[in-house]
XYZ file of C-alpha atoms in Angstrom:
610
model
C -23.522 4.373 -15.390
C -20.040 3.287 -16.499
C -19.974 6.123 -18.997
C -19.926 8.636 -16.163
C -16.371 7.619 -15.468
C -15.313 9.245 -18.720
C -15.358 12.626 -17.056
C -14.339 15.321 -19.514
C -11.853 17.863 -18.294
C -8.998 19.932 -19.588
C -6.191 21.598 -17.677
C -6.192 21.084 -13.929
C -5.226 23.629 -11.299
C -4.978 22.761 -7.629
C -7.179 25.707 -6.624
C -9.895 24.868 -9.162
C -9.349 28.078 -11.135
C -8.658 26.236 -14.401
C -11.878 24.228 -14.075
C -13.859 27.387 -13.332
C -12.376 29.132 -16.389
C -13.062 26.121 -18.574
C -16.645 25.938 -17.323
C -17.224 29.642 -17.914
C -15.805 29.263 -21.423
C -18.145 26.363 -22.148
C -21.106 28.421 -20.870
C -20.213 31.237 -23.252
C -19.887 28.847 -26.191
C -23.182 27.150 -25.308
C -25.006 30.506 -25.324
C -23.553 31.407 -28.725
C -24.678 28.084 -30.162
C -28.094 28.434 -28.528
C -28.561 31.689 -30.440
C -27.968 29.772 -33.665
C -30.666 27.238 -32.756
C -28.375 24.168 -32.735
C -29.723 22.642 -29.518
C -27.886 19.297 -29.791
C -24.526 21.041 -30.152
C -25.388 23.474 -27.377
C -26.322 20.588 -25.062
C -22.850 19.102 -25.466
C -21.241 22.345 -24.309
C -23.685 22.685 -21.414
C -22.686 19.179 -20.308
C -19.029 20.100 -20.636
C -19.613 23.210 -18.508
C -21.277 21.211 -15.730
C -18.590 18.546 -15.977
C -15.797 21.112 -15.614
C -17.381 22.749 -12.552
C -20.567 21.121 -11.235
C -21.004 23.900 -8.655
C -21.000 26.782 -11.185
C -24.428 28.510 -11.048
C -24.017 29.868 -14.576
C -23.771 26.316 -15.924
C -27.254 25.546 -14.616
C -28.556 28.907 -15.802
C -27.568 28.053 -19.364
C -29.075 24.589 -18.860
C -32.378 26.297 -17.951
C -32.098 28.428 -21.089
C -31.534 25.288 -23.149
C -34.583 23.595 -21.573
C -36.702 26.630 -22.400
C -35.491 26.672 -26.008
C -36.288 22.957 -26.290
C -39.906 23.598 -25.297
C -39.711 22.269 -21.755
C -37.989 19.656 -19.633
C -39.725 16.670 -21.243
C -38.429 17.615 -24.682
C -34.993 18.528 -23.285
C -34.512 14.965 -21.985
C -33.791 13.872 -25.557
C -30.817 16.256 -25.604
C -29.196 14.258 -22.785
C -29.865 10.606 -23.669
C -28.730 7.767 -21.413
C -25.984 7.000 -23.929
C -24.247 10.351 -23.337
C -20.501 10.106 -22.852
C -19.517 12.540 -20.110
C -20.403 12.756 -16.438
C -21.389 16.392 -16.966
C -24.027 15.358 -19.501
C -25.339 12.752 -17.058
C -25.592 15.478 -14.394
C -27.648 17.601 -16.815
C -29.920 14.627 -17.456
C -30.400 14.173 -13.704
C -31.429 17.822 -13.366
C -33.908 17.508 -16.237
C -35.311 14.264 -14.801
C -35.948 16.084 -11.532
C -37.677 18.879 -13.454
C -40.133 16.452 -15.080
C -40.936 14.841 -11.724
C -38.866 11.671 -12.158
C -37.082 12.471 -8.935
C -36.173 8.921 -7.920
C -34.399 8.403 -11.228
C -32.637 11.741 -10.803
C -31.403 10.873 -7.311
C -30.250 7.458 -8.506
C -28.389 8.940 -11.482
C -26.682 11.590 -9.364
C -25.547 8.886 -6.917
C -24.079 6.904 -9.789
C -22.235 10.002 -11.013
C -20.754 10.594 -7.547
C -19.739 6.947 -7.423
C -17.975 7.199 -10.771
C -16.286 10.600 -10.245
C -16.252 11.308 -6.488
C -13.829 14.229 -6.500
C -16.182 16.899 -7.843
C -19.128 18.673 -6.125
C -21.926 17.028 -8.135
C -24.406 17.279 -5.248
C -24.156 21.065 -4.959
C -27.302 21.587 -7.039
C -30.544 23.350 -6.196
C -32.844 20.577 -7.433
C -31.305 18.095 -4.959
C -31.628 20.522 -2.061
C -35.301 21.004 -2.937
C -35.912 17.269 -2.457
C -34.615 17.296 1.137
C -38.078 18.002 2.568
C -40.442 15.512 4.233
C -42.971 15.542 1.398
C -40.448 15.252 -1.427
C -38.375 12.602 0.359
C -41.492 10.547 1.111
C -42.204 10.390 -2.629
C -38.783 8.937 -3.476
C -38.357 5.227 -4.191
C -36.260 3.844 -1.280
C -34.973 0.980 -3.439
C -33.480 3.374 -5.974
C -31.988 5.515 -3.214
C -30.431 2.409 -1.626
C -28.928 1.296 -4.941
C -27.538 4.775 -5.520
C -25.984 4.708 -2.051
C -24.139 1.530 -2.961
C -22.409 3.473 -5.765
C -21.574 6.398 -3.480
C -20.246 4.419 -0.528
C -17.988 2.235 -2.654
C -16.292 5.306 -4.108
C -15.785 7.875 -1.374
C -13.617 5.972 1.143
C -14.142 4.967 4.762
C -13.971 7.531 6.218
C -14.416 9.871 3.279
C -11.535 12.358 3.133
C -11.963 16.035 2.504
C -12.995 17.516 0.153
C -15.052 14.455 -0.828
C -16.980 14.608 2.422
C -18.015 18.196 1.741
C -18.933 17.318 -1.830
C -21.212 14.496 -0.672
C -22.761 16.469 2.230
C -25.829 17.709 0.259
C -26.559 14.161 -0.889
C -26.203 12.954 2.685
C -28.688 15.627 3.828
C -31.249 14.196 1.412
C -30.512 10.654 2.594
C -31.185 11.663 6.184
C -34.631 12.909 5.165
C -35.353 9.762 3.152
C -34.471 7.558 6.144
C -36.763 9.650 8.347
C -39.628 9.049 5.901
C -38.893 5.374 5.193
C -37.402 3.866 8.381
C -38.977 0.487 7.614
C -36.975 0.073 4.385
C -34.205 -2.012 5.875
C -31.926 -2.428 2.855
C -31.920 1.310 2.203
C -31.382 2.127 5.877
C -28.425 -0.261 5.952
C -26.800 1.546 3.035
C -27.587 4.877 4.676
C -25.741 3.669 7.766
C -22.777 2.853 5.556
C -22.808 6.411 4.187
C -23.162 7.919 7.669
C -20.123 5.943 8.792
C -18.099 7.263 5.867
C -19.233 10.790 6.682
C -17.887 10.167 10.213
C -21.379 10.621 11.653
C -20.924 7.556 13.808
C -23.809 8.043 16.232
C -26.205 8.228 13.299
C -24.550 5.259 11.591
C -25.002 3.166 14.728
C -28.610 4.296 15.254
C -29.586 3.519 11.659
C -27.865 0.138 11.721
C -29.695 -0.739 14.944
C -32.969 0.258 13.284
C -32.198 -2.011 10.349
C -31.154 -4.860 12.640
C -34.383 -4.638 14.627
C -36.615 -5.098 11.563
C -37.162 -8.818 10.964
C -37.387 -9.490 7.250
C -35.415 -12.724 7.166
C -31.919 -13.932 8.091
C -30.083 -12.441 5.096
C -31.379 -8.949 5.728
C -30.855 -9.284 9.471
C -27.235 -10.173 8.716
C -26.817 -7.059 6.565
C -28.001 -4.850 9.401
C -25.712 -6.649 11.832
C -22.790 -6.171 9.474
C -23.442 -2.437 9.260
C -23.890 -2.178 13.014
C -20.685 -4.080 13.644
C -18.765 -1.834 11.248
C -20.160 1.332 12.787
C -19.408 0.183 16.334
C -15.928 -0.841 15.276
C -15.231 2.572 13.739
C -16.504 4.177 16.936
C -13.992 2.155 18.947
C -16.703 0.053 20.585
C -15.065 -3.212 19.566
C -16.509 -5.434 22.305
C -20.035 -4.301 21.432
C -19.340 -5.025 17.776
C -18.133 -8.499 18.700
C -21.321 -9.156 20.685
C -23.516 -8.104 17.762
C -21.734 -10.307 15.251
C -21.484 -13.270 17.598
C -25.267 -13.339 18.014
C -25.855 -13.476 14.267
C -23.065 -15.938 13.477
C -23.969 -18.342 16.287
C -27.578 -18.318 15.090
C -26.609 -18.933 11.456
C -23.115 -20.198 10.630
C -23.846 -19.842 6.908
C -23.182 -16.112 7.374
C -19.554 -16.683 6.471
C -18.744 -13.080 5.576
C -19.919 -11.927 9.000
C -17.963 -14.767 10.572
C -14.795 -13.451 8.927
C -15.539 -9.953 10.202
C -16.143 -11.371 13.681
C -12.862 -13.268 13.592
C -10.941 -10.167 12.569
C -12.609 -8.143 15.297
C -11.539 -10.774 17.806
C -8.017 -10.480 16.455
C -8.049 -6.698 16.837
C -9.247 -7.182 20.432
C -6.163 -9.316 21.186
C -8.241 -12.492 21.025
C -6.763 -14.080 17.884
C -7.163 -17.653 19.141
C -10.936 -17.141 19.380
C -10.943 -15.655 15.896
C -9.040 -18.656 14.556
C -11.642 -20.984 16.093
C -14.424 -19.079 14.298
C -12.628 -19.339 10.966
C -11.837 -23.005 11.414
C -15.557 -23.659 11.668
C -16.210 -21.676 8.472
C -13.465 -23.527 6.613
C -14.919 -26.929 7.511
C -17.768 -26.268 5.106
C -15.861 -23.991 2.677
C -12.152 -24.963 2.680
C -11.174 -22.387 0.058
C -13.383 -19.546 1.267
C -12.193 -16.342 -0.437
C -11.902 -14.412 2.826
C -11.802 -17.013 5.585
C -8.877 -18.971 4.103
C -6.510 -15.971 4.003
C -7.948 -14.426 7.189
C -7.063 -17.460 9.294
C -3.463 -17.281 8.082
C -3.334 -13.605 9.020
C -4.668 -14.346 12.512
C -2.199 -17.167 12.987
C 0.597 -14.752 12.119
C -0.758 -12.228 14.629
C -0.788 -15.013 17.219
C 2.787 -16.286 16.863
C 4.562 -13.944 14.359
C 5.728 -16.966 12.343
C 6.404 -15.799 8.785
C 5.447 -19.277 7.550
C 1.835 -18.038 7.726
C 2.717 -15.079 5.507
C 4.336 -17.384 2.979
C 1.221 -19.553 3.088
C -0.845 -16.413 2.505
C 1.230 -15.646 -0.581
C 0.872 -19.239 -1.742
C -2.894 -18.964 -1.328
C -2.848 -15.885 -3.549
C -0.663 -17.651 -6.137
C -3.148 -20.511 -6.343
C -6.182 -18.197 -6.179
C -5.221 -15.004 -8.040
C -8.804 -13.777 -7.868
C -8.754 -13.704 -4.064
C -7.700 -10.089 -3.730
C -8.364 -10.117 0.005
C -5.325 -12.356 0.475
C -3.169 -9.755 -1.245
C -4.659 -6.993 0.894
C -3.880 -8.893 4.090
C -0.359 -9.773 2.968
C 0.382 -6.146 2.174
C -1.094 -5.038 5.491
C 0.953 -7.518 7.534
C 4.264 -6.983 5.740
C 4.120 -3.274 4.955
C 6.292 -1.729 7.663
C 8.155 -4.759 8.973
C 11.928 -4.956 8.381
C 12.882 -7.393 5.615
C 9.241 -8.107 4.832
C 7.954 -4.765 3.610
C 10.957 -2.493 3.922
C 14.696 -2.334 4.419
C 16.096 -2.613 7.925
C 17.858 0.379 9.413
C 21.618 0.588 9.712
C 22.948 0.942 13.244
C 26.672 1.554 12.741
C 28.370 4.403 14.563
C 29.723 5.437 11.154
C 26.170 6.062 9.929
C 25.427 8.202 12.973
C 28.573 10.193 12.213
C 27.497 10.646 8.592
C 24.113 11.948 9.698
C 25.812 14.458 11.978
C 27.938 15.499 9.029
C 24.769 15.951 6.960
C 23.520 18.402 9.585
C 26.660 20.523 9.351
C 26.941 23.708 7.325
C 29.028 22.077 4.595
C 28.182 18.372 4.251
C 29.768 18.222 0.784
C 33.135 19.486 2.016
C 36.280 18.453 0.194
C 38.184 18.497 3.487
C 39.338 15.255 5.043
C 36.701 14.342 7.635
C 36.163 11.113 9.446
C 35.544 9.131 12.576
C 37.634 6.949 14.880
C 36.188 3.620 16.037
C 37.318 0.925 18.433
C 36.407 -1.829 15.936
C 35.638 -2.308 12.246
C 32.194 -1.660 10.827
C 30.494 -2.511 7.551
C 32.428 -1.231 4.522
C 29.147 0.048 3.096
C 28.837 2.446 6.031
C 32.150 3.997 4.926
C 30.823 4.097 1.364
C 27.843 6.069 2.685
C 30.203 8.613 4.210
C 32.050 8.979 0.900
C 28.759 9.789 -0.845
C 28.464 12.775 1.476
C 32.128 13.799 1.572
C 34.567 12.249 -0.940
C 37.435 12.385 1.559
C 35.493 10.774 4.387
C 37.530 8.189 6.298
C 37.247 5.854 9.266
C 40.105 4.822 11.566
C 39.855 1.551 13.471
C 41.726 0.918 16.704
C 41.543 -2.849 16.366
C 40.273 -5.703 14.218
C 38.430 -8.081 16.528
C 38.287 -11.790 15.756
C 36.861 -13.384 13.758
C 38.074 -10.904 11.141
C 34.947 -9.302 9.580
C 36.880 -8.634 6.360
C 37.103 -12.346 5.625
C 34.279 -14.358 4.061
C 32.769 -17.168 6.096
C 33.878 -19.638 3.390
C 35.937 -19.446 0.161
C 34.044 -17.317 -2.384
C 34.685 -16.270 -5.979
C 33.058 -12.832 -5.904
C 34.349 -10.219 -3.480
C 33.045 -6.684 -4.100
C 35.348 -5.205 -1.448
C 39.118 -5.096 -1.080
C 41.011 -3.711 1.887
C 44.182 -1.710 2.372
C 44.714 -2.647 6.000
C 41.304 -1.701 7.413
C 40.273 0.772 4.725
C 37.649 -0.629 2.291
C 37.632 0.103 -1.439
C 35.485 -1.252 -4.276
C 37.104 -4.332 -5.822
C 34.920 -4.345 -8.940
C 34.429 -1.812 -11.747
C 31.632 0.738 -11.714
C 28.441 -0.291 -13.509
C 27.347 1.044 -16.881
C 25.404 4.290 -17.096
C 22.312 2.285 -18.061
C 22.558 0.244 -14.866
C 23.165 3.337 -12.752
C 20.159 5.088 -14.323
C 17.912 2.100 -13.685
C 19.026 1.864 -10.070
C 18.549 5.608 -9.619
C 14.988 5.264 -10.872
C 13.994 2.013 -9.156
C 15.760 1.891 -5.773
C 13.175 1.832 -2.999
C 13.351 1.685 0.788
C 9.790 0.315 1.048
C 8.577 -2.456 -1.240
C 5.464 -3.798 0.478
C 6.012 -7.569 0.362
C 8.893 -9.864 -0.649
C 7.119 -10.954 -3.866
C 6.500 -7.301 -4.729
C 10.234 -6.618 -4.377
C 11.035 -9.618 -6.570
C 8.672 -8.353 -9.271
C 9.960 -4.779 -8.932
C 13.564 -5.855 -9.547
C 12.627 -7.739 -12.727
C 13.374 -4.523 -14.632
C 17.095 -5.262 -14.035
C 16.876 -8.749 -15.526
C 18.614 -7.802 -18.762
C 21.678 -6.214 -17.156
C 25.065 -7.997 -17.237
C 26.088 -9.620 -13.971
C 29.098 -7.299 -13.696
C 26.761 -4.286 -13.759
C 24.634 -5.683 -10.969
C 27.644 -6.472 -8.796
C 29.139 -3.062 -9.575
C 26.031 -1.313 -8.261
C 26.671 -2.813 -4.821
C 29.801 -0.736 -4.260
C 29.258 2.054 -6.821
C 25.702 3.233 -6.125
C 24.414 6.176 -8.143
C 24.285 9.517 -6.381
C 21.265 10.028 -4.157
C 20.991 13.601 -5.421
C 17.745 14.049 -7.372
C 16.652 10.500 -6.577
C 12.878 10.174 -7.081
C 12.138 9.833 -3.361
C 9.763 12.258 -1.613
C 11.129 15.144 0.452
C 14.661 14.579 -0.866
C 14.865 11.615 1.504
C 17.654 9.818 -0.360
C 20.034 12.771 -0.059
C 19.071 13.410 3.561
C 19.619 9.773 4.553
C 22.283 8.368 2.258
C 22.452 5.128 4.269
C 18.819 4.441 3.308
C 19.809 5.043 -0.285
C 22.874 2.782 -0.313
C 20.966 -0.054 1.308
C 18.056 0.375 -1.116
C 20.369 0.219 -4.131
C 22.098 -2.873 -2.742
C 18.799 -4.679 -2.129
C 17.612 -3.762 -5.623
C 20.872 -4.939 -7.207
C 20.870 -8.247 -5.360
C 17.250 -8.879 -6.221
C 18.146 -8.004 -9.796
C 20.806 -10.741 -9.602
C 17.977 -13.107 -8.608
C 16.577 -12.484 -12.117
C 19.855 -13.106 -13.945
C 19.724 -16.020 -16.408
C 16.481 -17.456 -15.059
C 16.712 -20.044 -17.855
C 19.381 -21.782 -15.765
C 18.090 -24.337 -13.205
C 18.344 -22.849 -9.712
C 20.722 -25.445 -8.169
C 23.450 -24.827 -10.790
C 22.624 -21.245 -11.744
C 24.916 -18.230 -11.858
C 22.348 -16.221 -9.889
C 22.401 -18.702 -7.003
C 26.187 -18.939 -6.914
C 26.551 -15.148 -7.012
C 24.004 -14.496 -4.277
C 25.549 -17.122 -2.013
C 29.017 -15.616 -2.529
C 27.645 -12.192 -1.585
C 25.780 -13.652 1.395
C 28.898 -15.335 2.779
C 31.389 -12.614 1.880
C 32.804 -9.716 3.892
C 30.556 -8.826 6.811
C 28.582 -5.997 5.301
C 25.181 -4.638 4.318
C 25.649 -6.591 1.098
C 25.200 -9.809 3.100
C 21.797 -8.545 4.239
C 20.847 -7.495 0.713
C 21.830 -10.896 -0.679
C 19.849 -12.640 2.045
C 16.813 -10.511 1.208
C 17.139 -11.380 -2.469
C 17.305 -15.068 -1.562
C 14.199 -14.662 0.581
C 12.305 -13.215 -2.397
C 13.391 -16.224 -4.472
C 12.129 -18.607 -1.806
C 8.790 -16.844 -1.480
C 8.168 -16.825 -5.227
C 9.737 -20.180 -6.166
C 8.713 -22.876 -3.650
C 11.149 -25.425 -5.069
C 14.060 -23.272 -3.810
C 12.824 -22.847 -0.248
C 14.797 -25.549 1.525
C 18.003 -24.389 -0.149
C 17.375 -20.701 0.583
C 16.458 -21.351 4.216
C 19.534 -23.527 4.733
C 21.977 -20.897 3.473
C 20.353 -17.868 5.094
C 20.181 -19.711 8.414
C 23.808 -20.815 8.092
C 24.873 -17.191 7.536
C 22.922 -16.127 10.599
C 24.532 -18.879 12.673
C 27.996 -17.771 11.529
C 27.172 -14.214 12.596
C 25.855 -15.469 15.939
C 29.094 -17.392 16.442
C 31.118 -14.254 15.708
C 28.852 -12.369 18.105
C 30.303 -14.362 20.996
C 33.511 -12.337 20.826
C 32.628 -9.055 19.134
C 29.806 -6.817 18.028
C 28.073 -7.974 14.810
C 25.915 -5.131 13.595
C 24.109 -7.186 10.955
C 23.196 -9.972 13.399
C 19.686 -8.763 14.211
C 18.941 -8.228 10.522
C 20.112 -11.737 9.690
C 17.917 -13.095 12.468
C 14.878 -11.356 10.970
C 15.808 -12.588 7.501
C 16.126 -16.136 8.796
C 12.692 -15.916 10.376
C 11.243 -14.571 7.135
C 12.133 -17.849 5.400
C 10.933 -20.188 8.155
C 8.931 -22.385 5.808
C 10.789 -25.642 6.439
C 12.586 -27.391 9.295
C 15.832 -26.136 7.768
C 14.603 -22.581 8.181
C 13.149 -22.914 11.635
C 13.779 -20.755 14.632
C 17.318 -19.385 14.801
C 19.772 -20.503 17.414
C 19.238 -18.942 20.847
C 20.515 -15.383 21.074
C 23.630 -14.856 23.196
C 24.468 -11.702 25.021
C 26.566 -9.500 22.778
C 29.675 -7.763 23.920
C 29.543 -4.024 24.562
C 29.145 -1.388 21.901
C 31.948 0.916 20.815
């Protein structure tokens, strides 16, 4: 049924009006061609009409006219051969199959169509509704219905969103009748439970899964019913019951490794990760590289102790087993919304809060001199953020607390900032227009995982080093940035930080032909890491983290330098506020793959805020 995926359509309108017009046009063309006697050509347009709007009654009226002209449904089948290209033609074939009494084939074919193109109302057809009676459902082949359900459930989501759920509802009504007539057909009932769960009919899903579990046709089939029952109970929030069901099956037959993984994850979701780990350890004794158990145990270990070393190991598992997509799913899930794993960290400077207040004013783009007075210096990039909003934005500092945040923690060659007393200015030229355009297009506040960020920034690999450094202090305007809801312009600090992370990770791709220990990219990133106390330090640390995750031979070096920068910030935090300290702590933990990158030094109480 792969051909059904080649759904034919033309212009799309959100309200469906374009599809309806297209379908009506195809109906008119089909009738004209029917009058000429060219049935093959007419059949193509009938299929296109159904494919454009499967719920259009006129499309099925012209199909009936075509069947009559062909001399009946049996003859009309040849007009819609199995080799047809479009889903609409397949839907016509299903209708004709039903008309000749081959109803099981028709139901199977319609299920395959829904599975291939789930976002159209294929099931809104009279012939399907007519089968939802006890007598008609009893005559259907449960095996074909079960196979069709496998197509449907894989495609519609769990739970199925609207309008898919409404589109599938007529098919589900038939399935309910088939289950009532064939409750002993365990495999089919299991798949029906899966559909009920996706339709959010959880009581029915649980009842059907229990029915399937109670029928004893052998351990494999018993396990399938248990799996469906566990999933339904889990969706219903009855986690402990789901655990009990799966434990019974797994303890009776430890070869049910897939169920064992599900049990372990349920234990994790019930705040019992240690028990889940014990289950997976037993699975891995007999299958050390199990596609799901091997990554799942790393995920549970991370849930248990929040040590990012398990996440790195999860990524390494995926590198060595690229076909194990479950590892990638888990890594994405665990990193997605965590600072410096799946997204940027938030800025906390008082300057940023002032900028946001300015953004809420009537004239945030004012040319007037506006600013804020602080008791101590803050990150130069926070001032840069203010200048993006108001060119004459300024910050006055009452005092520079020691150690001086303007000074690098060691002698460096690259310093993007210069200072006139306490006022920061870019110390490097602006980047080229090409670099600015790339950053404008690619800057992102959420990247998913560190390796995903590393890959994303590869698009900057061909830029000169001066361009990449220039982006750090000359970010493109957030206006018209391709972020949803105008987010970049509303929160310019998000934007500046995103550009800086992108630029630094782009530096990680500079001259990758050079060996890491003596490379320009390493030297540049370390200079930025150890330079003026600023968001750029965080961005450089993040770039180094992505290098460590993706290039294991660099890990000891990366962990050593990121940890050293954190320790320098912690030392400074003894006498003054260090706004980037918490970020650097998180970044240090995100590269805790060796002894050099172990737990950071104990946190000390920080002095009061401004």
